[in-house]
XYZ file of C-alpha atoms in Angstrom:
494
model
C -69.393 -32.252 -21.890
C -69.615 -28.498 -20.733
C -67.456 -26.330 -22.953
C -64.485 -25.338 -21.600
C -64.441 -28.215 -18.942
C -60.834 -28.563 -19.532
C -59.781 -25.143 -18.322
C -60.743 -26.187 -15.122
C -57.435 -27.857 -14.840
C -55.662 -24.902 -15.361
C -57.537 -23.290 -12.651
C -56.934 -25.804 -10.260
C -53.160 -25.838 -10.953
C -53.037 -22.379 -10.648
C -52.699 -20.779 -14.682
C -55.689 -18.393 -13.651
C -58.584 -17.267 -15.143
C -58.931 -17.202 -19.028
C -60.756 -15.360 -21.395
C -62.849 -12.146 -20.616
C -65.890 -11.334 -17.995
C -68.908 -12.689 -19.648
C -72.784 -11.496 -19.019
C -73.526 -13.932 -16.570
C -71.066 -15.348 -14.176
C -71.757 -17.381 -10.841
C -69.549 -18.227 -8.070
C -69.974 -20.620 -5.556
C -68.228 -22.808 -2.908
C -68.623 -26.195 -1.600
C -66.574 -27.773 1.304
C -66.087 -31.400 1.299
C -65.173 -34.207 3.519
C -65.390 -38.151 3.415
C -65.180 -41.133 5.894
C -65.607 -38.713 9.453
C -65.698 -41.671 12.069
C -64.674 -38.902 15.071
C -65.908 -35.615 16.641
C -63.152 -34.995 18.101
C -59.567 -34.310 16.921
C -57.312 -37.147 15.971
C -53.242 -37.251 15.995
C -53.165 -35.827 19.777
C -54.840 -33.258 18.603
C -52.594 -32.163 15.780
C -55.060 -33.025 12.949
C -59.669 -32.871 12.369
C -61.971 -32.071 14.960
C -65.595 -31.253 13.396
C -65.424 -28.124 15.982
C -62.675 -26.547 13.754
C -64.788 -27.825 10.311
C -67.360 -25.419 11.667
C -65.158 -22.624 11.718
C -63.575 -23.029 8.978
C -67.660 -23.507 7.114
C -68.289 -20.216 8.718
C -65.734 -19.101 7.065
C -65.931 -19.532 3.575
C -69.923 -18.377 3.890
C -68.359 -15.513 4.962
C -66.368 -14.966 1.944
C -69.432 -16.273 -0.213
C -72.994 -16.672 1.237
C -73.001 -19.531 -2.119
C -71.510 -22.252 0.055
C -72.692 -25.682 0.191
C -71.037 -28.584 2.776
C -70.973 -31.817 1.344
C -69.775 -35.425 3.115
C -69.056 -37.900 0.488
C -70.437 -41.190 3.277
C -69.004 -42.754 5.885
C -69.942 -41.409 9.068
C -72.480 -43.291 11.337
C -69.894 -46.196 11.752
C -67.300 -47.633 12.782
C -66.751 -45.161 15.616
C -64.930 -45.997 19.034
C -67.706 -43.408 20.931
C -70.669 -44.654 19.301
C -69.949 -48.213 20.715
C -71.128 -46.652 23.720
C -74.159 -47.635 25.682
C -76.387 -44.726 26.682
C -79.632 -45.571 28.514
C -79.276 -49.354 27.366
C -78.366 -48.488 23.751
C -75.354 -47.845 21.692
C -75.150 -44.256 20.507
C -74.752 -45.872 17.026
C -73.697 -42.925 15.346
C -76.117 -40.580 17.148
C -73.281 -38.746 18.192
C -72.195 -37.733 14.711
C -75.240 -36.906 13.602
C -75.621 -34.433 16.394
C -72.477 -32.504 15.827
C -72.722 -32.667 12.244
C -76.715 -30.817 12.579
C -74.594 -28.175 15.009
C -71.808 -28.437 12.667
C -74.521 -27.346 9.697
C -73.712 -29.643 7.234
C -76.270 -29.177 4.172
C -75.725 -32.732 2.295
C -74.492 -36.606 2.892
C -74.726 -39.704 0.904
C -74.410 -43.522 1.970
C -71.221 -44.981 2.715
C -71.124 -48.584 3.351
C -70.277 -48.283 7.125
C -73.757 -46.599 7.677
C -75.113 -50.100 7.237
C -72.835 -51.531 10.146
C -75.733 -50.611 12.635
C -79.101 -51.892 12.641
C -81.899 -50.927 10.165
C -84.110 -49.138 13.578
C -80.751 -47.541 14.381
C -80.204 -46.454 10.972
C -83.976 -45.167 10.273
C -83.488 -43.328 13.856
C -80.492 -41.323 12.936
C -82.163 -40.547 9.097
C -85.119 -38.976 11.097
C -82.880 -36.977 13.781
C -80.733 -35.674 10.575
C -81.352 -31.607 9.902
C -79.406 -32.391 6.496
C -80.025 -34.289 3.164
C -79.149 -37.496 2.236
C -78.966 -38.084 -1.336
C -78.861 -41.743 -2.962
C -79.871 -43.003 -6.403
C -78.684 -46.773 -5.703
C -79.699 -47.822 -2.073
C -82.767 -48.945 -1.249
C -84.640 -50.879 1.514
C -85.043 -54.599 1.202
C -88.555 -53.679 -0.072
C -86.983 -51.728 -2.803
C -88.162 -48.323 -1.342
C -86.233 -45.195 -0.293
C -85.106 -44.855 3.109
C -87.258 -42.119 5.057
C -85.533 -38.513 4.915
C -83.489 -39.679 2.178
C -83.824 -38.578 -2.114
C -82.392 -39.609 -5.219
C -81.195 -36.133 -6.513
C -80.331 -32.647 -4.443
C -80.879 -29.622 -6.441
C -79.758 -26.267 -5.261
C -79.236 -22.806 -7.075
C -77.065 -20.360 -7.326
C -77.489 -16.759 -8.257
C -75.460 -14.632 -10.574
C -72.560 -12.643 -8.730
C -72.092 -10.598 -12.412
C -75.512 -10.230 -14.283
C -75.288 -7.727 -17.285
C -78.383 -8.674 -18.518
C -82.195 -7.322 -17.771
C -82.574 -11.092 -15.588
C -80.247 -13.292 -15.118
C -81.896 -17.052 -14.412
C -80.588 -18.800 -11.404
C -77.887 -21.654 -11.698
C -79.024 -25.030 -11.257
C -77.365 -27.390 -9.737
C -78.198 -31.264 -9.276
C -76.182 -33.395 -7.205
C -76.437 -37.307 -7.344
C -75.073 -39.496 -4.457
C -74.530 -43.614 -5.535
C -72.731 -46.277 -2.872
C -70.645 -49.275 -3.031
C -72.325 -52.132 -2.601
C -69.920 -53.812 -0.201
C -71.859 -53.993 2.787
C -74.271 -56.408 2.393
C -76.909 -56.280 5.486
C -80.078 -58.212 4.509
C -81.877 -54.848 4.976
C -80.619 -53.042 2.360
C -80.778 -53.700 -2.057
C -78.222 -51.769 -3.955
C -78.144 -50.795 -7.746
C -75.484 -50.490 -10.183
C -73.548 -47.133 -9.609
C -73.174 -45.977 -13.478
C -76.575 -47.428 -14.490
C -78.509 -45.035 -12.061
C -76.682 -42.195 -12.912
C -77.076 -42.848 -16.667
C -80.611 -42.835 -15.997
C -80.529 -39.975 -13.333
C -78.921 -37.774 -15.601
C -81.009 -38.780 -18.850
C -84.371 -37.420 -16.798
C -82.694 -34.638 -15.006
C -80.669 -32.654 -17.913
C -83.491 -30.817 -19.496
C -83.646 -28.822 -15.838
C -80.230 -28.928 -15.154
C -77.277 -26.851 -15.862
C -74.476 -28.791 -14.172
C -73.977 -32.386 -12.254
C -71.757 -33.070 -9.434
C -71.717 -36.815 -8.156
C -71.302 -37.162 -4.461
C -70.331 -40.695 -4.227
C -69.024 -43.554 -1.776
C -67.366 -45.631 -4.137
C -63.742 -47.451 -4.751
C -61.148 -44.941 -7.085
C -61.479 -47.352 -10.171
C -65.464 -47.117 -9.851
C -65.035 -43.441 -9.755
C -63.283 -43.438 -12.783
C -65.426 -45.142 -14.644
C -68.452 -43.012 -13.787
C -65.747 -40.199 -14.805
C -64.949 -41.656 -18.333
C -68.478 -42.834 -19.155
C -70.845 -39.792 -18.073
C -69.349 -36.080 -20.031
C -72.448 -34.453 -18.264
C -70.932 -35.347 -15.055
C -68.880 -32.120 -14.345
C -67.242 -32.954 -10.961
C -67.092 -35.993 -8.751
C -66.505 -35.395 -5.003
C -65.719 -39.182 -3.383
C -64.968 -41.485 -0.223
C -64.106 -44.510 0.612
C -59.876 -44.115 0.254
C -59.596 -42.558 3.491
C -56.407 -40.484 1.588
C -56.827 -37.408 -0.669
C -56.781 -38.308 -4.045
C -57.204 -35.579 -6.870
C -57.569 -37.083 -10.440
C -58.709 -35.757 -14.039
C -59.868 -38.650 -15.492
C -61.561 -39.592 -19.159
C -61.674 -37.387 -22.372
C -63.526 -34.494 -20.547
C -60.425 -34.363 -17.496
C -63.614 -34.730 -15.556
C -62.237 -34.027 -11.491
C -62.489 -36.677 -8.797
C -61.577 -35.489 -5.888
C -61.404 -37.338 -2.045
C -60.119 -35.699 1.212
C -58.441 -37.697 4.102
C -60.822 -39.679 6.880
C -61.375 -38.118 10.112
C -61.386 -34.741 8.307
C -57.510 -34.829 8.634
C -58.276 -32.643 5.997
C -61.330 -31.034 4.033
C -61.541 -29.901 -0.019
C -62.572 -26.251 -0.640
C -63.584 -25.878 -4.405
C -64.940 -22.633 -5.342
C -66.450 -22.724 -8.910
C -67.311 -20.370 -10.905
C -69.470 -20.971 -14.047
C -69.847 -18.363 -17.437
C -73.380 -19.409 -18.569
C -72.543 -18.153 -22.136
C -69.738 -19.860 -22.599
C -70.897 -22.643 -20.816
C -67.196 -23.030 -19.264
C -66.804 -24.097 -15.910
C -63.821 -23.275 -13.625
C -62.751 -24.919 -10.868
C -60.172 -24.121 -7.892
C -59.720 -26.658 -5.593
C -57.629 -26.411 -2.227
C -56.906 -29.329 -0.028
C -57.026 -27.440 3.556
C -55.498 -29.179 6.683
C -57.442 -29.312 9.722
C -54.937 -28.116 12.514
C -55.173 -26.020 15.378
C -54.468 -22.789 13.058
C -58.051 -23.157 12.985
C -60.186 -22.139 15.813
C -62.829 -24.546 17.252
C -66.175 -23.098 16.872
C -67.761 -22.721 20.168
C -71.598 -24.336 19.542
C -69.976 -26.804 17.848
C -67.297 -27.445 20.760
C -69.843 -27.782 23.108
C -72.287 -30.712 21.150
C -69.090 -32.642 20.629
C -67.911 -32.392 24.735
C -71.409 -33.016 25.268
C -71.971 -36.534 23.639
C -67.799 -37.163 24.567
C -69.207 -37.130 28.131
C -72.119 -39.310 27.430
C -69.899 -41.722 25.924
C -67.419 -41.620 29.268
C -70.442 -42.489 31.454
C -71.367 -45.154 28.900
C -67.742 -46.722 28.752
C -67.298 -46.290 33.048
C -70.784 -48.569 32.870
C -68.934 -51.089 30.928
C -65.961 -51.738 33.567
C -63.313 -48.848 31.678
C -62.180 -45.964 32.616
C -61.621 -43.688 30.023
C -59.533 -41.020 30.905
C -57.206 -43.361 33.200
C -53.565 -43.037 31.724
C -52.455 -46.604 31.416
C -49.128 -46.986 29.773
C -46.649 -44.726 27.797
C -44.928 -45.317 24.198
C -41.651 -44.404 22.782
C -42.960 -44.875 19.416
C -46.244 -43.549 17.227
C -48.629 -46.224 17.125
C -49.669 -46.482 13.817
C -53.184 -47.691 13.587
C -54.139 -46.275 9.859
C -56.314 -48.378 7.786
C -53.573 -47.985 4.953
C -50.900 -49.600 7.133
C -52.651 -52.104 9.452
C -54.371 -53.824 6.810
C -50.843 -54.119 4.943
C -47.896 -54.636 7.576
C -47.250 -54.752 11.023
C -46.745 -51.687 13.060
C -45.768 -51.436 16.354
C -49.695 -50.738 17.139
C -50.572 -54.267 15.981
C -47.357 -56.040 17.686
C -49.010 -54.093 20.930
C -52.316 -55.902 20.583
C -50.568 -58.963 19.028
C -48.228 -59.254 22.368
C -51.401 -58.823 24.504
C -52.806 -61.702 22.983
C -50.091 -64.385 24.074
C -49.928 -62.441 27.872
C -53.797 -63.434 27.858
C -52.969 -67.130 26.706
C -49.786 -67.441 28.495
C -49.414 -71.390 27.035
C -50.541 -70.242 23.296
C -47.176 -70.652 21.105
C -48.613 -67.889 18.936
C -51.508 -64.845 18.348
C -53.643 -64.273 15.268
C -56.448 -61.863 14.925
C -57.786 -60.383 11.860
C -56.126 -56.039 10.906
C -59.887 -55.226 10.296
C -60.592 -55.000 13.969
C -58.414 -52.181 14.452
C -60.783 -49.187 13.517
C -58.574 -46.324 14.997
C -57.758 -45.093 11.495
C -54.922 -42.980 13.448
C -51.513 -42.322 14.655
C -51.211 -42.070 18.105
C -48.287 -39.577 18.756
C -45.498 -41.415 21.742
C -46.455 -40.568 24.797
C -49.010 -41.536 27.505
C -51.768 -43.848 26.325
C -55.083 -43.933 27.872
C -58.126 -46.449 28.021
C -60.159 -44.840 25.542
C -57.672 -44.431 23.162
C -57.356 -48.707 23.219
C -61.207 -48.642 22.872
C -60.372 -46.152 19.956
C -58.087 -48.748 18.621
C -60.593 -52.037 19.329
C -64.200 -50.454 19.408
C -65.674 -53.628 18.767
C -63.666 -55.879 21.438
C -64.173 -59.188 21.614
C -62.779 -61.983 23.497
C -59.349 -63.878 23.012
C -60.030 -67.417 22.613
C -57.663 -69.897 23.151
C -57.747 -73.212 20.904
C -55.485 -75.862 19.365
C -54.860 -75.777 15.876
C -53.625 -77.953 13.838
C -50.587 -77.601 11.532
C -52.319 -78.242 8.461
C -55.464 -75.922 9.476
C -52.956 -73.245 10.220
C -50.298 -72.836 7.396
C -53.988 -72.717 5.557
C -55.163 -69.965 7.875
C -52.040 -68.205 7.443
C -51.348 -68.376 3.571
C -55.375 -67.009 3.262
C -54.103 -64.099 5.791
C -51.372 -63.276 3.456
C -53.551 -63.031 0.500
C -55.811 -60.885 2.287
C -53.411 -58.106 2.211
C -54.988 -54.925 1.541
C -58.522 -55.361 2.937
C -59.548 -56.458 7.355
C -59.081 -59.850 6.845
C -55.195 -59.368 6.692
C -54.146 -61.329 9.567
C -51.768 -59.545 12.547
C -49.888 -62.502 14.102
C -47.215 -63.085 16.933
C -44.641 -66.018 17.084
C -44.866 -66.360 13.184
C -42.299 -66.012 10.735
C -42.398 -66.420 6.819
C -39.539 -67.174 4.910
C -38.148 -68.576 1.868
C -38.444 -72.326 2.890
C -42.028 -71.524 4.438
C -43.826 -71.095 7.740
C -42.047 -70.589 11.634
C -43.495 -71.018 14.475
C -41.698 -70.130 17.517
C -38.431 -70.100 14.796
C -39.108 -73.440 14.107
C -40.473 -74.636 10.538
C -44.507 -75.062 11.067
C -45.111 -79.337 11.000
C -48.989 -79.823 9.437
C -48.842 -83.085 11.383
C -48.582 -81.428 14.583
C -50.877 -79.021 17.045
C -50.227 -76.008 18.271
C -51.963 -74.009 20.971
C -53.206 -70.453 19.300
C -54.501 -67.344 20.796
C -56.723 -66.030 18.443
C -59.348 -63.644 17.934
C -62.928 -65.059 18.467
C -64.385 -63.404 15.226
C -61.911 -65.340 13.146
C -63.602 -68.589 14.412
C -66.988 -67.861 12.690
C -66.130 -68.517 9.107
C -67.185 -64.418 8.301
C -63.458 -63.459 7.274
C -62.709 -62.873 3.629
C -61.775 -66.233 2.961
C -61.808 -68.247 6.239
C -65.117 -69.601 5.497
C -63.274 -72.826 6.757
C -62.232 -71.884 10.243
C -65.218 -72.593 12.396
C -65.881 -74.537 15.835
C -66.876 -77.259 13.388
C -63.504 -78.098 11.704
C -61.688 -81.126 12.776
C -58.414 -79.255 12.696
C -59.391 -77.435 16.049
C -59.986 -78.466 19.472
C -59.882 -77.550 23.026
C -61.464 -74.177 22.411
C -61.879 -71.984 25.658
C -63.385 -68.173 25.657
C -60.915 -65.739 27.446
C -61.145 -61.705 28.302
C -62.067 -58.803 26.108
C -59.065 -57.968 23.979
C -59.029 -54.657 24.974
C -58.919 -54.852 28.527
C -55.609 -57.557 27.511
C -54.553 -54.331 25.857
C -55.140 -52.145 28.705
C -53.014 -55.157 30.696
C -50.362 -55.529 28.434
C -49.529 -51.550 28.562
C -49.742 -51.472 32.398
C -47.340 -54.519 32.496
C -44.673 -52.463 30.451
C -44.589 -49.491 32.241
């Protein structure tokens, strides 16, 4: 533990600075944001937009040349624009990586979502990257380091008070580890806390403080925060909400911002080397438009939003074609999608059963919807249903039956929390069991389902069952693109 780790609580809730000036004192600032799927604002504008992280980078350098941008993973995928064929070929997060070089973003780690594209995608963006990537745990499936990426980041920082004939610089390592939940067959992942046992172990002879920038789940986090005291401060992912914690006998921070940079953390530390006492302010800062776009930046992002437009018009959609209007926010956050229904997922739910106009009820799985947003009331356009489906897929129609179903449907409910939470239509669960249609479901009996296509692969948490194969379906038939039944179902309730 660094002395004096636990005044930086008092810092951060505001009791001020303690104890007197010592002879070497050094301030710095990092910015930091998490699970950045979009360039461009989100909310109707109200909330992110990297354009306005920009500003608000230039900034704080302003205030402190010492300032460091960090992005705790999550940010080549999933993304509604880099679905988008350009020249034959989905941007794939080439988009992001773009604004985030104008943007001038110094450091990244893995999330699990950058393994959603291909390996040649994923080596393509690494090389067209002007930042770092740091990862102690990911490795190729031949157990090397992807290129452009390296297992620790060290940067200094120079005294702002020296009193002292020479005052060494600060050094600084930061260590990036991943969850392992996305398992493509190019990629080997090692244990989180092991590698940063052993990370630290080699590098704390040369090091005078350790931050963690990591893509993990909260509990993960705080284990790495109870079993490491030479980790000073862990700046996360993965939650999509801000979540500030102290956790473990040091009160060592964790710290997550919201997705989309809905909002960014501002710490500014400042360390007394002879005290060995580390202080910490922390500010959770909205992204709204208080905060000017930054003009560079503005114009990368329009840029690659235009090359997505021609992409999407090249696909049969048209982007900026208004097709319906709401009366009510659509909620499409991960946090509520993957837990309830809104009136986003009764939208694409009801646009299931106008596709299959003889299906008795809709299914689909909550962890297509990628939008991660609330869509304010108001006029609705094409991209913004691409936003909400970036993946599409078509609508099949099949007969299911009972039995199959009230299994399908019991799994769905015990999926709550994560995508394989199942949205449905024409479904009701009550005390004495499953409705169909308000009438109680009959296992003996089959029942014509629109459903999404996915679901009929066996790949959803726990629906290994519910393939082509099982003798509990029949009549299958391959319909339209979900989203343009979206697009159909808005225009029809105008």
């Amino acid at each position: 533990m660094r002395l004096g780790r636990s005044l930086a609580i008092g810092v951060a809730l505001g009791l001020g600075w303690m104890g007197p000036a010592a002879a070497e004192i050094y301030r710095f600032q990092i910015l930091q944001l998490n699970d950045v799927y979009e360039i461009t604002p989100v909310q109707g504008g109200r909330s992110g937009g990297l354009a306005r992280v920009a500003t608000l980078l230039k900034q704080l350098k302003a205030e402190n040349p010492q300032t460091w941008s960090m992005l705790a993973g999550d940010y080549l995928s999933p993304s509604a624009l880099g679905t988008a064929k350009v020249n034959g070929d989905r941007l794939a997060g080439q988009q992001m990586v773009a604004v985030l070089n104008a943007m001038g973003l110094d450091l990244a780690t893995f999330g699990n979502h950058e393994f959603d594209i291909s390996e040649a995608q994923l080596r393509q963006r690494l090389q067209e990257q002007k930042f770092a990537l740091v990862t102690g745990n990911v490795l190729d499936a031949q157990g090397r380091l992807f290129p452009n990426t390296q297992t620790d980041y060290q940067f200094q920082v120079q005294a702002t008070d020296c009193q002292k004939p020479v005052c060494p610089p600060l050094k600084v390592s930061v260590l990036g580890v991943t969850i392992d939940s996305n398992q493509a067959p190019y990629v080997r992942y090692g244990d989180p806390l092991k590698t940063l046992q052993q990370q630290i172990q080699q590098r704390q002879s040369n090091t005078d403080l350790f931050i963690g920038l990591t893509h993990l789940n909260l509990s993960q986090d705080q284990q790495l925060a109870r079993s490491l005291p030479a980790l000073d401060l862990i700046l996360g992912g993965h939650e999509h909400e801000n979540i500030q914690q102290w956790v473990g006998d040091d009160f060592t921070p964790i710290f997550k911002a919201d997705a989309n940079a809905r909002t960014v953390y501002v710490h500014r530390l400042t360390y007394d080397s002879d005290r060995r006492d580390l202080q910490i302010s922390s500010q959770l800062v909205p992204i709204t438009p208080v905060i000017p776009e930054d003009p560079t930046t503005a114009a990368v992002v329009q840029t690659w939003l235009e090359k997505g437009f021609t992409g999407f018009r090249a696909q049969g959609f048209d982007p900026s074609a208004i097709v319906g209007r709401t009366t009510e926010p659509l909620d499409g956050l991960e946090s509520s999608v993957r837990n309830e229904s809104t009136a986003l997922t009764r939208l694409i739910a009801k646009s299931y059963l106008r596709a299959v106009p003889t299906a008795e009820l809709a299914i689909y799985n909550s962890g297509a919807i990628r939008i991660d947003d609330v869509l304010p009331s108001g006029p609705i356009s094409q991209y913004d249903v691409i936003r909400m489906l970036p993946f599409g897929g078509a609508i099949a129609s099949v007969e299911m039956r009972g039995e199959l179903l009230q299994r399908v449907l019991e799994q769905g409910l015990k999926n709550r929390g994560s995508g394989g939470f199942l949205q449905t239509d024409g479904v009701q669960r009550s005390d004495r069991g499953w409705q169909i249609q308000g009438q109680p479901l009959r296992p003996d009996r089959w029942y014509r389902v629109a459903i999404a296509d996915y679901l009929l692969t066996g790949q959803e948490k726990g629906l290994g069952f519910l393939t082509e194969q099982n003798p509990g379906l029949r009549s299958l038939q391959r319909g339209q693109d979900v989203r343009f039944a979206v697009i159909a179902q808005l225009q029809a309730q105008r």
